[in-house]
Coordinates of C-alpha atoms in Angstrom, one line a residue:
M1018 CA -17.7 7.9 -1.8
T1019 CA -17.6 8.3 -5.6
E1020 CA -16.9 12.0 -5.3
S1021 CA -13.9 11.4 -3.0
L1022 CA -12.5 8.7 -5.2
R1023 CA -12.8 10.9 -8.3
K1024 CA -11.1 13.8 -6.5
A1025 CA -8.3 11.5 -5.2
G1026 CA -8.0 9.9 -8.6
S1027 CA -7.9 13.2 -10.4
A1028 CA -5.2 14.5 -8.2
V1029 CA -2.9 11.4 -8.5
R1030 CA -3.5 11.3 -12.3
R1031 CA -2.3 14.9 -12.6
E1032 CA 0.7 14.1 -10.4
V1033 CA 1.6 11.1 -12.5
L1034 CA 0.7 12.2 -16.1
G1035 CA 1.2 15.9 -15.7
N1036 CA -1.3 18.8 -15.9
G1037 CA -0.6 19.3 -19.6
Y1038 CA -1.5 15.8 -20.5
V1039 CA -4.6 15.8 -18.4
E1040 CA -5.8 19.1 -19.7
D1041 CA -5.3 17.9 -23.3
R1042 CA -7.3 14.8 -22.7
A1043 CA -10.0 16.7 -20.9
A1044 CA -10.5 18.9 -24.0
D1045 CA -11.2 15.7 -26.0
V1046 CA -13.8 14.3 -23.7
S1047 CA -17.4 14.3 -25.0
A1048 CA -20.7 13.2 -23.7
F1049 CA -20.0 9.9 -25.4
D1050 CA -16.8 9.0 -23.5
E1051 CA -17.4 11.0 -20.3
P1052 CA -18.8 8.0 -18.4
F1053 CA -15.8 5.9 -19.3
M1054 CA -13.4 8.7 -18.2
D1055 CA -15.3 8.9 -14.9
M1056 CA -15.0 5.1 -14.4
I1057 CA -11.2 5.3 -15.1
L1058 CA -10.8 8.2 -12.6
D1059 CA -12.7 6.2 -9.9
S1060 CA -11.3 2.8 -10.5
A1061 CA -7.8 3.0 -11.9
W1062 CA -6.7 6.3 -10.4
G1063 CA -9.0 6.6 -7.3
H1064 CA -9.1 2.9 -6.2
V1065 CA -5.6 1.8 -7.3
W1066 CA -3.1 4.6 -7.9
A1067 CA -4.2 6.7 -5.0
R1068 CA -3.9 3.8 -2.5
E1069 CA -1.2 3.7 0.1
G1070 CA 1.1 0.7 0.2
L1071 CA 3.1 1.2 -3.0
S1072 CA 4.9 4.3 -4.1
L1073 CA 4.1 6.0 -7.4
R1074 CA 7.5 4.8 -8.7
D1075 CA 6.6 1.2 -7.9
R1076 CA 3.1 1.5 -9.4
S1077 CA 4.7 3.1 -12.4
L1078 CA 7.1 0.1 -12.9
L1079 CA 4.3 -2.4 -12.4
T1080 CA 2.1 -0.6 -14.9
I1081 CA 4.9 -0.5 -17.5
T1082 CA 5.5 -4.3 -17.2
L1083 CA 1.8 -5.1 -17.5
L1084 CA 1.3 -2.8 -20.5
A1085 CA 4.4 -4.3 -22.2
A1086 CA 3.3 -7.8 -21.5
L1087 CA -0.2 -7.1 -22.9
G1088 CA 1.1 -5.2 -25.9
H1089 CA -0.6 -1.9 -25.1
W1090 CA 2.1 0.2 -26.8
E1091 CA 0.4 3.6 -26.8
E1092 CA -0.4 3.3 -23.1
L1093 CA 3.1 2.0 -22.5
A1094 CA 4.7 5.1 -24.1
M1095 CA 2.4 7.3 -22.0
H1096 CA 3.6 5.6 -18.8
V1097 CA 7.2 5.7 -19.8
R1098 CA 6.9 9.4 -20.3
A1099 CA 5.2 9.6 -16.9
T1100 CA 8.3 8.2 -15.2
A1101 CA 9.6 11.8 -15.3
N1102 CA 6.9 12.4 -12.6
T1103 CA 7.0 9.1 -10.7
G1104 CA 10.7 8.8 -10.2
A1105 CA 11.3 5.5 -12.0
S1106 CA 14.7 5.8 -13.8
P1107 CA 15.4 4.6 -17.3
E1108 CA 17.6 1.9 -15.8
E1109 CA 14.7 0.6 -13.7
V1110 CA 12.3 0.7 -16.6
R1111 CA 14.9 -1.3 -18.6
E1112 CA 15.1 -3.9 -15.8
A1113 CA 11.3 -4.1 -15.6
I1114 CA 11.2 -4.8 -19.3
M1115 CA 13.8 -7.5 -18.8
H1116 CA 11.3 -9.2 -16.6
V1117 CA 8.7 -9.0 -19.4
A1118 CA 11.1 -10.9 -21.6
V1119 CA 11.2 -13.8 -19.1
Y1120 CA 7.6 -13.9 -18.0
A1121 CA 5.7 -12.6 -21.1
G1122 CA 8.1 -13.3 -24.0
V1123 CA 11.0 -11.8 -25.8
P1124 CA 9.0 -10.3 -28.7
A1125 CA 6.9 -8.3 -26.2
A1126 CA 10.0 -7.0 -24.4
N1127 CA 11.8 -6.3 -27.6
H1128 CA 9.0 -4.1 -28.8
A1129 CA 8.6 -2.5 -25.4
L1130 CA 12.3 -1.4 -25.4
K1131 CA 11.7 0.2 -28.8
V1132 CA 8.6 2.0 -27.5
A1133 CA 10.4 3.1 -24.3
K1134 CA 13.4 4.5 -26.3
A1135 CA 11.0 6.5 -28.5
A1136 CA 9.0 7.8 -25.5
Y1137 CA 12.2 8.9 -23.7
A1138 CA 13.4 10.7 -26.8
E1139 CA 10.0 12.6 -26.8
I1140 CA 10.7 14.0 -23.4
G1141 CA 14.4 14.6 -24.0
V1142 CA 15.9 11.7 -22.0
T1143 CA 18.9 10.0 -23.6
V1144 CA 19.0 6.3 -23.1

């Protein structure tokens, strides 16, 4: 079961984040953090992202709102950049962040908008 989860997780991770990102991160993995990376592939990518029931676009928007609400800015930027692969539009990301303002606080949403704008600029998307 673990091997199939890891395979499914690895495939969807590449689809969402892109081969370049995944290859860059793989080059940084050491014996110290390899067990953690395996756990992420199995749980987050294999058990959750690879499931049926929600599209990658919808999972992307959910992930963006959660990361913004929790203040995980680096991960938020990564997932905003990944919208180029998941199909979530800048307008949809903006609307998701508007929900963050109501349910998690204006300061979190305010900073999330700043992070999203910078992440879009990195991939050449004008917002």
